[in-house]
mmCIF file of C-alpha atoms and ligand atoms in Angstrom:
data_model
loop_
_atom_site.group_PDB
_atom_site.id
_atom_site.type_symbol
_atom_site.label_atom_id
_atom_site.label_comp_id
_atom_site.label_asym_id
_atom_site.label_seq_id
_atom_site.Cartn_x
_atom_site.Cartn_y
_atom_site.Cartn_z
ATOM 1 C CA UNK A 1 25.404 2.842 -10.827
ATOM 2 C CA UNK A 2 22.156 1.522 -12.261
ATOM 3 C CA UNK A 3 18.989 2.956 -10.739
ATOM 4 C CA UNK A 4 18.492 1.460 -7.298
ATOM 5 C CA UNK A 5 15.943 1.448 -4.536
ATOM 6 C CA UNK A 6 17.677 1.780 -1.175
ATOM 7 C CA UNK A 7 15.628 0.166 1.582
ATOM 8 C CA UNK A 8 16.366 0.870 5.236
ATOM 9 C CA UNK A 9 15.069 -2.212 7.019
ATOM 10 C CA UNK A 10 15.685 -0.773 10.496
ATOM 11 C CA UNK A 11 13.442 2.201 9.712
ATOM 12 C CA UNK A 12 10.718 -0.154 8.490
ATOM 13 C CA UNK A 13 11.015 -2.205 11.680
ATOM 14 C CA UNK A 14 10.871 1.000 13.726
ATOM 15 C CA UNK A 15 7.765 2.219 11.881
ATOM 16 C CA UNK A 16 6.118 -1.183 12.302
ATOM 17 C CA UNK A 17 6.858 -1.288 16.031
ATOM 18 C CA UNK A 18 5.445 2.218 16.500
ATOM 19 C CA UNK A 19 2.199 1.353 14.706
ATOM 20 C CA UNK A 20 1.916 -1.989 16.515
ATOM 21 C CA UNK A 21 2.513 -0.420 19.931
ATOM 22 C CA UNK A 22 -0.122 2.275 19.415
ATOM 23 C CA UNK A 23 -2.629 -0.232 18.082
ATOM 24 C CA UNK A 24 -2.049 -2.821 20.800
ATOM 25 C CA UNK A 25 -2.499 -0.132 23.437
ATOM 26 C CA UNK A 26 -6.019 0.307 22.034
ATOM 27 C CA UNK A 27 -6.620 -3.479 21.744
ATOM 28 C CA UNK A 28 -6.233 -3.466 17.968
ATOM 29 C CA UNK A 29 -4.184 -6.027 16.060
ATOM 30 C CA UNK A 30 -2.082 -5.071 13.038
ATOM 31 C CA UNK A 31 -1.891 -6.873 9.727
ATOM 32 C CA UNK A 32 1.233 -5.855 7.820
ATOM 33 C CA UNK A 33 0.179 -5.286 4.210
ATOM 34 C CA UNK A 34 2.843 -6.513 1.795
ATOM 35 C CA UNK A 35 1.399 -5.589 -1.620
ATOM 36 C CA UNK A 36 3.009 -2.123 -1.691
ATOM 37 C CA UNK A 37 6.431 -3.698 -2.174
ATOM 38 C CA UNK A 38 5.582 -6.964 -3.905
ATOM 39 C CA UNK A 39 6.202 -8.924 -0.665
ATOM 40 C CA UNK A 40 10.016 -8.697 -0.993
ATOM 41 C CA UNK A 41 11.231 -11.083 1.776
ATOM 42 C CA UNK A 42 13.695 -8.872 3.747
ATOM 43 C CA UNK A 43 10.978 -6.216 4.089
ATOM 44 C CA UNK A 44 8.489 -8.827 5.261
ATOM 45 C CA UNK A 45 11.066 -9.886 7.872
ATOM 46 C CA UNK A 46 11.332 -6.248 8.979
ATOM 47 C CA UNK A 47 7.530 -6.191 9.464
ATOM 48 C CA UNK A 48 7.758 -9.331 11.571
ATOM 49 C CA UNK A 49 10.653 -7.950 13.613
ATOM 50 C CA UNK A 50 8.427 -4.942 14.314
ATOM 51 C CA UNK A 51 5.741 -7.223 15.723
ATOM 52 C CA UNK A 52 2.889 -7.463 13.189
ATOM 53 C CA UNK A 53 0.167 -9.912 14.203
ATOM 54 C CA UNK A 54 -0.276 -11.230 10.676
ATOM 55 C CA UNK A 55 0.396 -10.503 7.024
ATOM 56 C CA UNK A 56 -2.003 -9.449 4.301
ATOM 57 C CA UNK A 57 -1.827 -8.993 0.562
ATOM 58 C CA UNK A 58 -4.241 -8.407 -2.287
ATOM 59 C CA UNK A 59 -2.495 -10.796 -4.688
ATOM 60 C CA UNK A 60 -2.257 -14.570 -4.542
ATOM 61 C CA UNK A 61 1.040 -14.429 -6.470
ATOM 62 C CA UNK A 62 2.597 -12.506 -3.569
ATOM 63 C CA UNK A 63 1.033 -14.828 -0.999
ATOM 64 C CA UNK A 64 2.419 -17.892 -2.810
ATOM 65 C CA UNK A 65 5.850 -16.250 -2.673
ATOM 66 C CA UNK A 66 5.418 -15.540 1.044
ATOM 67 C CA UNK A 67 4.671 -19.218 1.720
ATOM 68 C CA UNK A 68 7.513 -20.353 -0.583
ATOM 69 C CA UNK A 69 9.855 -18.124 1.391
ATOM 70 C CA UNK A 70 8.827 -19.857 4.599
ATOM 71 C CA UNK A 71 6.677 -17.146 6.213
ATOM 72 C CA UNK A 72 4.194 -19.054 8.342
ATOM 73 C CA UNK A 73 2.243 -16.256 10.033
ATOM 74 C CA UNK A 74 -1.495 -16.027 9.427
ATOM 75 C CA UNK A 75 -2.096 -14.455 6.000
ATOM 76 C CA UNK A 76 -5.237 -12.625 4.937
ATOM 77 C CA UNK A 77 -6.164 -12.177 1.284
ATOM 78 C CA UNK A 78 -7.306 -8.553 0.972
ATOM 79 C CA UNK A 79 -8.988 -8.773 -2.412
ATOM 80 C CA UNK A 80 -12.151 -10.787 -2.921
ATOM 81 C CA UNK A 81 -11.030 -14.186 -4.248
ATOM 82 C CA UNK A 82 -11.564 -15.027 -7.876
ATOM 83 C CA UNK A 83 -14.119 -17.797 -8.211
ATOM 84 C CA UNK A 84 -11.546 -19.462 -10.466
ATOM 85 C CA UNK A 85 -8.808 -19.448 -7.812
ATOM 86 C CA UNK A 86 -10.485 -20.595 -4.589
ATOM 87 C CA UNK A 87 -8.268 -23.702 -4.327
ATOM 88 C CA UNK A 88 -5.115 -21.628 -3.884
ATOM 89 C CA UNK A 89 -6.883 -19.256 -1.516
ATOM 90 C CA UNK A 90 -7.851 -21.988 0.949
ATOM 91 C CA UNK A 91 -4.491 -23.730 0.568
ATOM 92 C CA UNK A 92 -2.235 -20.722 1.196
ATOM 93 C CA UNK A 93 -4.237 -18.224 3.229
ATOM 94 C CA UNK A 94 -6.024 -18.471 6.551
ATOM 95 C CA UNK A 95 -8.586 -15.769 5.912
ATOM 96 C CA UNK A 96 -9.988 -13.849 2.972
ATOM 97 C CA UNK A 97 -12.251 -10.831 2.645
ATOM 98 C CA UNK A 98 -15.494 -11.554 0.844
ATOM 99 C CA UNK A 99 -18.814 -10.168 -0.337
ATOM 100 C CA UNK A 100 -20.140 -12.769 -2.795
ATOM 101 C CA UNK A 101 -22.089 -15.823 -1.637
ATOM 102 C CA UNK A 102 -21.083 -17.818 -4.740
ATOM 103 C CA UNK A 103 -17.409 -17.245 -3.968
ATOM 104 C CA UNK A 104 -17.818 -18.198 -0.311
ATOM 105 C CA UNK A 105 -19.662 -21.387 -1.301
ATOM 106 C CA UNK A 106 -16.780 -22.285 -3.618
ATOM 107 C CA UNK A 107 -14.261 -21.475 -0.863
ATOM 108 C CA UNK A 108 -16.191 -23.759 1.483
ATOM 109 C CA UNK A 109 -16.182 -26.656 -0.985
ATOM 110 C CA UNK A 110 -12.481 -26.185 -1.692
ATOM 111 C CA UNK A 111 -11.693 -26.031 2.023
ATOM 112 C CA UNK A 112 -13.676 -29.174 2.822
ATOM 113 C CA UNK A 113 -11.885 -31.078 0.075
ATOM 114 C CA UNK A 114 -8.629 -30.276 1.909
ATOM 115 C CA UNK A 115 -10.121 -31.026 5.328
ATOM 116 C CA UNK A 116 -9.821 -27.376 6.238
ATOM 117 C CA UNK A 117 -12.013 -24.542 7.438
ATOM 118 C CA UNK A 118 -11.425 -21.192 5.720
ATOM 119 C CA UNK A 119 -12.024 -17.970 7.646
ATOM 120 C CA UNK A 120 -14.165 -15.318 6.029
ATOM 121 C CA UNK A 121 -14.344 -11.608 6.816
ATOM 122 C CA UNK A 122 -17.526 -10.180 5.347
ATOM 123 C CA UNK A 123 -16.841 -6.753 3.860
ATOM 124 C CA UNK A 124 -19.339 -3.982 4.513
ATOM 125 C CA UNK A 125 -19.544 -0.967 2.211
ATOM 126 C CA UNK A 126 -19.829 2.118 4.397
ATOM 127 C CA UNK A 127 -19.918 4.556 1.508
ATOM 128 C CA UNK A 128 -16.601 4.330 -0.362
ATOM 129 C CA UNK A 129 -18.365 2.203 -3.014
ATOM 130 C CA UNK A 130 -15.582 -0.253 -3.593
ATOM 131 C CA UNK A 131 -16.122 -3.796 -2.262
ATOM 132 C CA UNK A 132 -18.643 -4.854 0.325
ATOM 133 C CA UNK A 133 -22.262 -5.557 1.135
ATOM 134 C CA UNK A 134 -24.431 -2.491 1.761
ATOM 135 C CA UNK A 135 -25.394 -2.127 5.418
ATOM 136 C CA UNK A 136 -29.058 -3.018 4.877
ATOM 137 C CA UNK A 137 -28.000 -6.415 3.461
ATOM 138 C CA UNK A 138 -25.439 -7.429 6.100
ATOM 139 C CA UNK A 139 -27.720 -9.428 8.422
ATOM 140 C CA UNK A 140 -29.269 -11.488 5.649
ATOM 141 C CA UNK A 141 -25.867 -12.096 3.975
ATOM 142 C CA UNK A 142 -24.192 -13.029 7.263
ATOM 143 C CA UNK A 143 -26.965 -15.546 7.913
ATOM 144 C CA UNK A 144 -26.368 -17.124 4.493
ATOM 145 C CA UNK A 145 -22.601 -17.266 5.115
ATOM 146 C CA UNK A 146 -23.174 -18.980 8.455
ATOM 147 C CA UNK A 147 -24.912 -21.866 6.655
ATOM 148 C CA UNK A 148 -22.003 -22.554 4.272
ATOM 149 C CA UNK A 149 -19.947 -25.606 5.253
ATOM 150 C CA UNK A 150 -16.170 -25.230 5.121
ATOM 151 C CA UNK A 151 -16.077 -21.514 5.851
ATOM 152 C CA UNK A 152 -16.288 -19.770 9.174
ATOM 153 C CA UNK A 153 -17.545 -16.216 9.454
ATOM 154 C CA UNK A 154 -14.929 -14.635 11.742
ATOM 155 C CA UNK A 155 -15.838 -10.997 11.437
ATOM 156 C CA UNK A 156 -16.777 -7.915 9.472
ATOM 157 C CA UNK A 157 -14.498 -5.459 7.752
ATOM 158 C CA UNK A 158 -14.590 -2.297 5.755
ATOM 159 C CA UNK A 159 -12.446 -0.436 3.335
ATOM 160 C CA UNK A 160 -12.333 3.314 2.873
ATOM 161 C CA UNK A 161 -10.408 6.031 1.105
ATOM 162 C CA UNK A 162 -9.934 3.962 -2.021
ATOM 163 C CA UNK A 163 -12.600 4.564 -4.654
ATOM 164 C CA UNK A 164 -14.878 7.206 -3.211
ATOM 165 C CA UNK A 165 -12.270 8.843 -1.010
ATOM 166 C CA UNK A 166 -14.543 8.380 2.026
ATOM 167 C CA UNK A 167 -12.552 8.940 5.238
ATOM 168 C CA UNK A 168 -12.801 6.732 8.302
ATOM 169 C CA UNK A 169 -14.580 8.514 11.138
ATOM 170 C CA UNK A 170 -15.927 7.664 14.564
ATOM 171 C CA UNK A 171 -19.405 7.514 12.977
ATOM 172 C CA UNK A 172 -18.789 5.057 10.130
ATOM 173 C CA UNK A 173 -16.419 2.819 12.127
ATOM 174 C CA UNK A 174 -18.843 2.966 15.039
ATOM 175 C CA UNK A 175 -21.570 1.805 12.683
ATOM 176 C CA UNK A 176 -19.394 -1.164 11.699
ATOM 177 C CA UNK A 177 -19.090 -2.153 15.361
ATOM 178 C CA UNK A 178 -22.824 -1.722 15.903
ATOM 179 C CA UNK A 179 -23.608 -3.902 12.885
ATOM 180 C CA UNK A 180 -21.137 -6.543 14.117
ATOM 181 C CA UNK A 181 -22.873 -6.690 17.498
ATOM 182 C CA UNK A 182 -26.233 -6.997 15.722
ATOM 183 C CA UNK A 183 -24.945 -9.844 13.560
ATOM 184 C CA UNK A 184 -23.613 -11.650 16.646
ATOM 185 C CA UNK A 185 -26.987 -11.378 18.297
ATOM 186 C CA UNK A 186 -28.790 -12.529 15.144
ATOM 187 C CA UNK A 187 -26.492 -15.529 14.605
ATOM 188 C CA UNK A 188 -25.874 -16.405 18.233
ATOM 189 C CA UNK A 189 -22.080 -16.539 18.110
ATOM 190 C CA UNK A 190 -19.211 -14.074 18.569
ATOM 191 C CA UNK A 191 -17.227 -12.438 15.779
ATOM 192 C CA UNK A 192 -13.583 -11.870 16.699
ATOM 193 C CA UNK A 193 -12.602 -9.542 13.876
ATOM 194 C CA UNK A 194 -13.884 -6.039 13.225
ATOM 195 C CA UNK A 195 -11.431 -4.766 10.646
ATOM 196 C CA UNK A 196 -11.492 -1.002 10.520
ATOM 197 C CA UNK A 197 -9.444 -0.067 7.476
ATOM 198 C CA UNK A 198 -5.867 0.808 6.627
ATOM 199 C CA UNK A 199 -3.448 3.682 6.993
ATOM 200 C CA UNK A 200 -6.200 6.297 6.735
ATOM 201 C CA UNK A 201 -7.536 5.038 10.098
ATOM 202 C CA UNK A 202 -4.256 5.907 11.893
ATOM 203 C CA UNK A 203 -5.451 9.508 12.048
ATOM 204 C CA UNK A 204 -8.255 8.433 14.413
ATOM 205 C CA UNK A 205 -5.932 6.079 16.297
ATOM 206 C CA UNK A 206 -3.628 8.996 17.151
ATOM 207 C CA UNK A 207 -6.539 10.925 18.608
ATOM 208 C CA UNK A 208 -7.796 7.781 20.386
ATOM 209 C CA UNK A 209 -11.048 8.185 18.475
ATOM 210 C CA UNK A 210 -11.296 4.686 17.037
ATOM 211 C CA UNK A 211 -14.518 3.287 18.463
ATOM 212 C CA UNK A 212 -14.140 0.484 21.012
ATOM 213 C CA UNK A 213 -14.848 -2.808 19.297
ATOM 214 C CA UNK A 214 -12.611 -2.270 16.265
ATOM 215 C CA UNK A 215 -10.105 -5.127 16.611
ATOM 216 C CA UNK A 216 -7.914 -4.897 13.549
ATOM 217 C CA UNK A 217 -6.224 -2.493 11.127
ATOM 218 C CA UNK A 218 -4.461 -3.472 7.916
ATOM 219 C CA UNK A 219 -1.474 -1.202 7.448
ATOM 220 C CA UNK A 220 0.788 -0.779 4.422
ATOM 221 C CA UNK A 221 1.516 2.813 3.417
ATOM 222 C CA UNK A 222 1.921 4.188 6.942
ATOM 223 C CA UNK A 223 4.572 1.646 7.922
ATOM 224 C CA UNK A 224 6.408 1.800 4.617
ATOM 225 C CA UNK A 225 6.367 5.501 3.820
ATOM 226 C CA UNK A 226 5.220 7.253 6.987
ATOM 227 C CA UNK A 227 2.550 9.016 4.925
ATOM 228 C CA UNK A 228 -1.254 9.010 4.827
ATOM 229 C CA UNK A 229 -2.336 9.883 1.298
ATOM 230 C CA UNK A 230 -6.049 9.987 2.139
ATOM 231 C CA UNK A 231 -5.473 12.805 4.630
ATOM 232 C CA UNK A 232 -2.685 14.296 2.497
ATOM 233 C CA UNK A 233 -0.256 14.312 5.418
ATOM 234 C CA UNK A 234 2.925 12.816 6.764
ATOM 235 C CA UNK A 235 2.618 10.786 9.962
ATOM 236 C CA UNK A 236 4.944 12.747 12.238
ATOM 237 C CA UNK A 237 5.897 9.841 14.503
ATOM 238 C CA UNK A 238 7.126 7.650 11.611
ATOM 239 C CA UNK A 239 10.089 7.759 9.198
ATOM 240 C CA UNK A 240 9.298 9.036 5.712
ATOM 241 C CA UNK A 241 12.601 7.922 4.184
ATOM 242 C CA UNK A 242 12.803 4.154 4.600
ATOM 243 C CA UNK A 243 12.748 3.938 0.793
ATOM 244 C CA UNK A 244 14.962 6.076 -1.403
ATOM 245 C CA UNK A 245 15.347 5.807 -5.159
ATOM 246 C CA UNK A 246 18.709 6.802 -6.644
ATOM 247 C CA UNK A 247 19.417 7.473 -10.321
ATOM 248 C CA UNK A 248 22.551 8.675 -12.096
ATOM 249 C CA UNK A 249 23.051 11.919 -14.014
ATOM 250 C CA UNK A 250 24.070 11.269 -17.625
ATOM 251 C CA UNK A 251 23.878 14.856 -18.912
ATOM 252 C CA UNK A 252 24.147 18.157 -17.067
ATOM 253 C CA UNK A 253 23.703 21.359 -19.098
ATOM 254 C CA UNK A 254 22.248 24.823 -18.922
ATOM 255 C CA UNK A 255 19.496 25.193 -21.538
ATOM 256 C CA UNK A 256 16.509 27.424 -22.294
ATOM 257 C CA UNK A 257 13.254 26.523 -20.550
ATOM 258 C CA UNK A 258 11.176 26.681 -23.759
ATOM 259 C CA UNK A 259 11.800 24.313 -26.706
ATOM 260 C CA UNK A 260 12.663 25.886 -30.075
ATOM 261 C CA UNK A 261 11.626 24.710 -33.588
ATOM 262 C CA UNK A 262 8.285 23.479 -34.881
ATOM 263 C CA UNK A 263 6.408 21.885 -32.007
ATOM 264 C CA UNK A 264 4.568 18.574 -32.468
ATOM 265 C CA UNK A 265 3.587 15.955 -29.932
ATOM 266 C CA UNK A 266 5.886 14.650 -27.192
ATOM 267 C CA UNK A 267 6.940 10.996 -26.832
ATOM 268 C CA UNK A 268 3.538 10.107 -25.363
ATOM 269 C CA UNK A 269 1.372 11.987 -27.861
ATOM 270 C CA UNK A 270 0.712 15.015 -25.659
ATOM 271 C CA UNK A 271 1.106 18.642 -26.723
ATOM 272 C CA UNK A 272 3.605 19.998 -24.202
ATOM 273 C CA UNK A 273 3.178 23.455 -22.638
ATOM 274 C CA UNK A 274 6.129 25.466 -21.346
ATOM 275 C CA UNK A 275 6.586 28.576 -19.280
ATOM 276 C CA UNK A 276 9.637 30.729 -19.989
ATOM 277 C CA UNK A 277 11.719 30.855 -16.819
ATOM 278 C CA UNK A 278 14.962 31.769 -18.594
ATOM 279 C CA UNK A 279 17.914 29.414 -18.883
ATOM 280 C CA UNK A 280 17.953 26.582 -16.362
ATOM 281 C CA UNK A 281 20.476 23.989 -15.236
ATOM 282 C CA UNK A 282 19.039 20.627 -16.225
ATOM 283 C CA UNK A 283 20.176 17.167 -15.219
ATOM 284 C CA UNK A 284 19.159 14.209 -17.343
ATOM 285 C CA UNK A 285 19.029 10.968 -15.358
ATOM 286 C CA UNK A 286 19.240 7.389 -16.613
ATOM 287 C CA UNK A 287 15.713 6.655 -15.453
ATOM 288 C CA UNK A 288 12.387 6.822 -17.265
ATOM 289 C CA UNK A 289 8.769 5.816 -17.454
ATOM 290 C CA UNK A 290 9.802 2.296 -18.348
ATOM 291 C CA UNK A 291 11.517 1.966 -14.979
ATOM 292 C CA UNK A 292 9.126 3.638 -12.599
ATOM 293 C CA UNK A 293 5.937 5.705 -12.298
ATOM 294 C CA UNK A 294 7.540 9.148 -12.570
ATOM 295 C CA UNK A 295 4.653 11.055 -10.949
ATOM 296 C CA UNK A 296 5.388 8.974 -7.831
ATOM 297 C CA UNK A 297 8.872 10.470 -7.353
ATOM 298 C CA UNK A 298 9.716 13.443 -5.131
ATOM 299 C CA UNK A 299 13.293 14.807 -5.187
ATOM 300 C CA UNK A 300 14.844 14.515 -1.724
ATOM 301 C CA UNK A 301 16.397 17.946 -2.221
ATOM 302 C CA UNK A 302 13.449 20.341 -2.124
ATOM 303 C CA UNK A 303 15.364 22.765 -4.350
ATOM 304 C CA UNK A 304 15.127 20.345 -7.276
ATOM 305 C CA UNK A 305 12.068 19.792 -9.422
ATOM 306 C CA UNK A 306 11.129 17.212 -12.024
ATOM 307 C CA UNK A 307 10.550 18.813 -15.437
ATOM 308 C CA UNK A 308 9.403 15.703 -17.237
ATOM 309 C CA UNK A 309 10.310 12.280 -18.487
ATOM 310 C CA UNK A 310 10.245 10.013 -21.494
ATOM 311 C CA UNK A 311 10.569 6.240 -21.456
ATOM 312 C CA UNK A 312 14.305 6.289 -20.618
ATOM 313 C CA UNK A 313 15.156 9.853 -19.539
ATOM 314 C CA UNK A 314 14.158 11.910 -16.531
ATOM 315 C CA UNK A 315 14.819 15.652 -16.619
ATOM 316 C CA UNK A 316 15.368 17.459 -13.343
ATOM 317 C CA UNK A 317 15.805 21.212 -12.824
ATOM 318 C CA UNK A 318 18.738 21.632 -10.438
ATOM 319 C CA UNK A 319 19.353 25.357 -10.974
ATOM 320 C CA UNK A 320 18.721 26.177 -7.304
ATOM 321 C CA UNK A 321 20.486 23.091 -5.921
ATOM 322 C CA UNK A 322 24.102 22.551 -4.808
ATOM 323 C CA UNK A 323 26.433 23.705 -7.618
ATOM 324 C CA UNK A 324 28.914 20.898 -6.908
ATOM 325 C CA UNK A 325 26.620 18.332 -8.576
ATOM 326 C CA UNK A 326 28.390 16.602 -11.496
ATOM 327 C CA UNK A 327 27.709 14.109 -14.283
ATOM 328 C CA UNK A 328 27.961 10.632 -12.754
ATOM 329 C CA UNK A 329 26.457 11.725 -9.425
ATOM 330 C CA UNK A 330 23.230 10.142 -8.204
ATOM 331 C CA UNK A 331 20.096 12.103 -7.377
ATOM 332 C CA UNK A 332 17.846 10.765 -4.606
ATOM 333 C CA UNK A 333 14.041 10.646 -4.613
ATOM 334 C CA UNK A 334 11.425 9.860 -2.045
ATOM 335 C CA UNK A 335 8.465 7.829 -3.265
ATOM 336 C CA UNK A 336 4.712 8.016 -3.038
ATOM 337 C CA UNK A 337 2.737 4.789 -2.640
ATOM 338 C CA UNK A 338 2.296 4.438 -6.404
ATOM 339 C CA UNK A 339 5.979 5.251 -6.898
ATOM 340 C CA UNK A 340 6.877 2.503 -4.436
ATOM 341 C CA UNK A 341 4.506 0.011 -6.091
ATOM 342 C CA UNK A 342 6.119 0.574 -9.478
ATOM 343 C CA UNK A 343 9.735 0.738 -8.248
ATOM 344 C CA UNK A 344 9.514 -2.458 -6.224
ATOM 345 C CA UNK A 345 8.050 -4.360 -9.163
ATOM 346 C CA UNK A 346 10.489 -2.965 -11.725
ATOM 347 C CA UNK A 347 13.121 -5.339 -13.058
ATOM 348 C CA UNK A 348 15.270 -2.336 -14.027
ATOM 349 C CA UNK A 349 15.612 -1.110 -10.452
ATOM 350 C CA UNK A 350 18.048 -2.892 -8.166
ATOM 351 C CA UNK A 351 17.036 -3.329 -4.513
ATOM 352 C CA UNK A 352 19.724 -2.469 -1.984
ATOM 353 C CA UNK A 353 19.084 -3.260 1.690
ATOM 354 C CA UNK A 354 20.506 -1.443 4.722
ATOM 355 C CA UNK A 355 20.287 -2.710 8.303
ATOM 356 C CA UNK A 356 18.013 -5.529 9.305
ATOM 357 C CA UNK A 357 20.826 -7.524 10.963
HETATM 358 C C1 PLP B 401 -4.092 -2.188 0.239
HETATM 359 C C2 PLP B 401 -5.106 -2.456 1.242
HETATM 360 C C3 PLP B 401 -4.894 -2.068 2.565
HETATM 361 C C4 PLP B 401 -3.671 -1.321 3.025
HETATM 362 O O1 PLP B 401 -3.815 0.019 2.749
HETATM 363 P P1 PLP B 401 -2.732 1.116 3.186
HETATM 364 O O2 PLP B 401 -3.378 2.382 2.850
HETATM 365 O O3 PLP B 401 -1.497 0.829 2.376
HETATM 366 O O4 PLP B 401 -2.470 0.933 4.632
HETATM 367 C C5 PLP B 401 -5.885 -2.364 3.491
HETATM 368 N N1 PLP B 401 -6.998 -3.020 3.133
HETATM 369 C C6 PLP B 401 -7.242 -3.407 1.863
HETATM 370 C C7 PLP B 401 -8.516 -4.104 1.549
HETATM 371 C C8 PLP B 401 -6.302 -3.136 0.875
HETATM 372 O O5 PLP B 401 -6.539 -3.540 -0.388
#
C-alpha cells in the first residue's frame, strides 16, 4: 500500500472534548487550531463534535477552504494579516490577531466597504519576541485601535513558546490580565477576550494555575497529538496516537552498520558519520524526504530506530524488533507536530479516516 496517514477521528473528538471540558470548567473558551493538519474537513468535524467554541488558523488559504466546506463557526486568523490581503480577512474571518496600526486601519476600511465590523485581538509580546506590542506600548496602541472605524478591539492576546521558547506562567499570563483591565479602564469599555496561548498553557490549566481573567486558549498540538512540545512531555489524559503514518517495506536485509568504499557526501551534501554496531537488520521503506519531514517520525515500536533517509527511501533498524516482519509489511510511526504538518500537506501520503460516524 502507498504511504498513508491513518486518522482516528474518534480519538480526536475525545481529545477535543477533554480539553474543552477542562477549559470550560475554568471559564475558558477553546479555539480549535486547524493549521497543523491543513484544515482537512473530517478532522475539523471531529473538533466540532468535541465541542470547540470556534476555529482558528494561521493561513487564509485554509480559512477559505473551511468556508468553502461550509464550516460556519467563528474563525480567528492567528497570523497578523498581510496588508495586501485585508479584503479576504474581513470577508472570511470574524476576528484576527494584530499588532500593526496600518494593518488595522486597512482592515477597518475593508470591513466598512462590506458593511461589516471586524474584530481585532491586540497581541502583546510578553517576552517570546515573536509578534505583539511590548507591554509599555499597549495602552497607547489600544487607544489608537479604538479610534479606527470598522474594527472593534475585542481583547488582548499573547503567544509563547514559539520563537524565544518562553513558557506560559502564572506571572506572565497574570500580567496579560492586569494589562487588559488597565486598557478597559483607560478606554472605558470591556474587553471580552484575553487569549492566553496554545497547548503550552495546558500545563497550567491542569494545575488550575491559569490566572482568573484568561478567557481563551487556542489549541492545536494538544488535541491532535496529545503532546506538549514546549514542556517536552506527553499530556497523560489525551491520546497520543490519533495519527499514525504507515509505510511499506521494500527491502529487508542484514548489512554492516558502516559503509564500505571511498566515502564522499550523502544525497544531501553532508559527510555521514557511522558507529560500528556490527551487522544489523535493516528495512528500507517506500517513504522519503520528499514525502514527509523524516525527523518528525517516531517508530511506534520502540525497538525500532530510524537510521536515515534520502528523498525516496527511509532506512529503519529492526534488529531488535519482531522477527516475523517481512517485505511488503507496513511499519507504523507516530508523528511530532512538524511531522504532522508535513504529512498532512503531502500529496504522496494518502489520508485514511477511522471512526467519526
Ligand atoms: C499555531 C498557533 C497556535 C496553536 O498552537 P499549538 O501549540 O498547536 O496549540 C496558537 N496560537 C497561535 C498564534 C498560533 O500560531
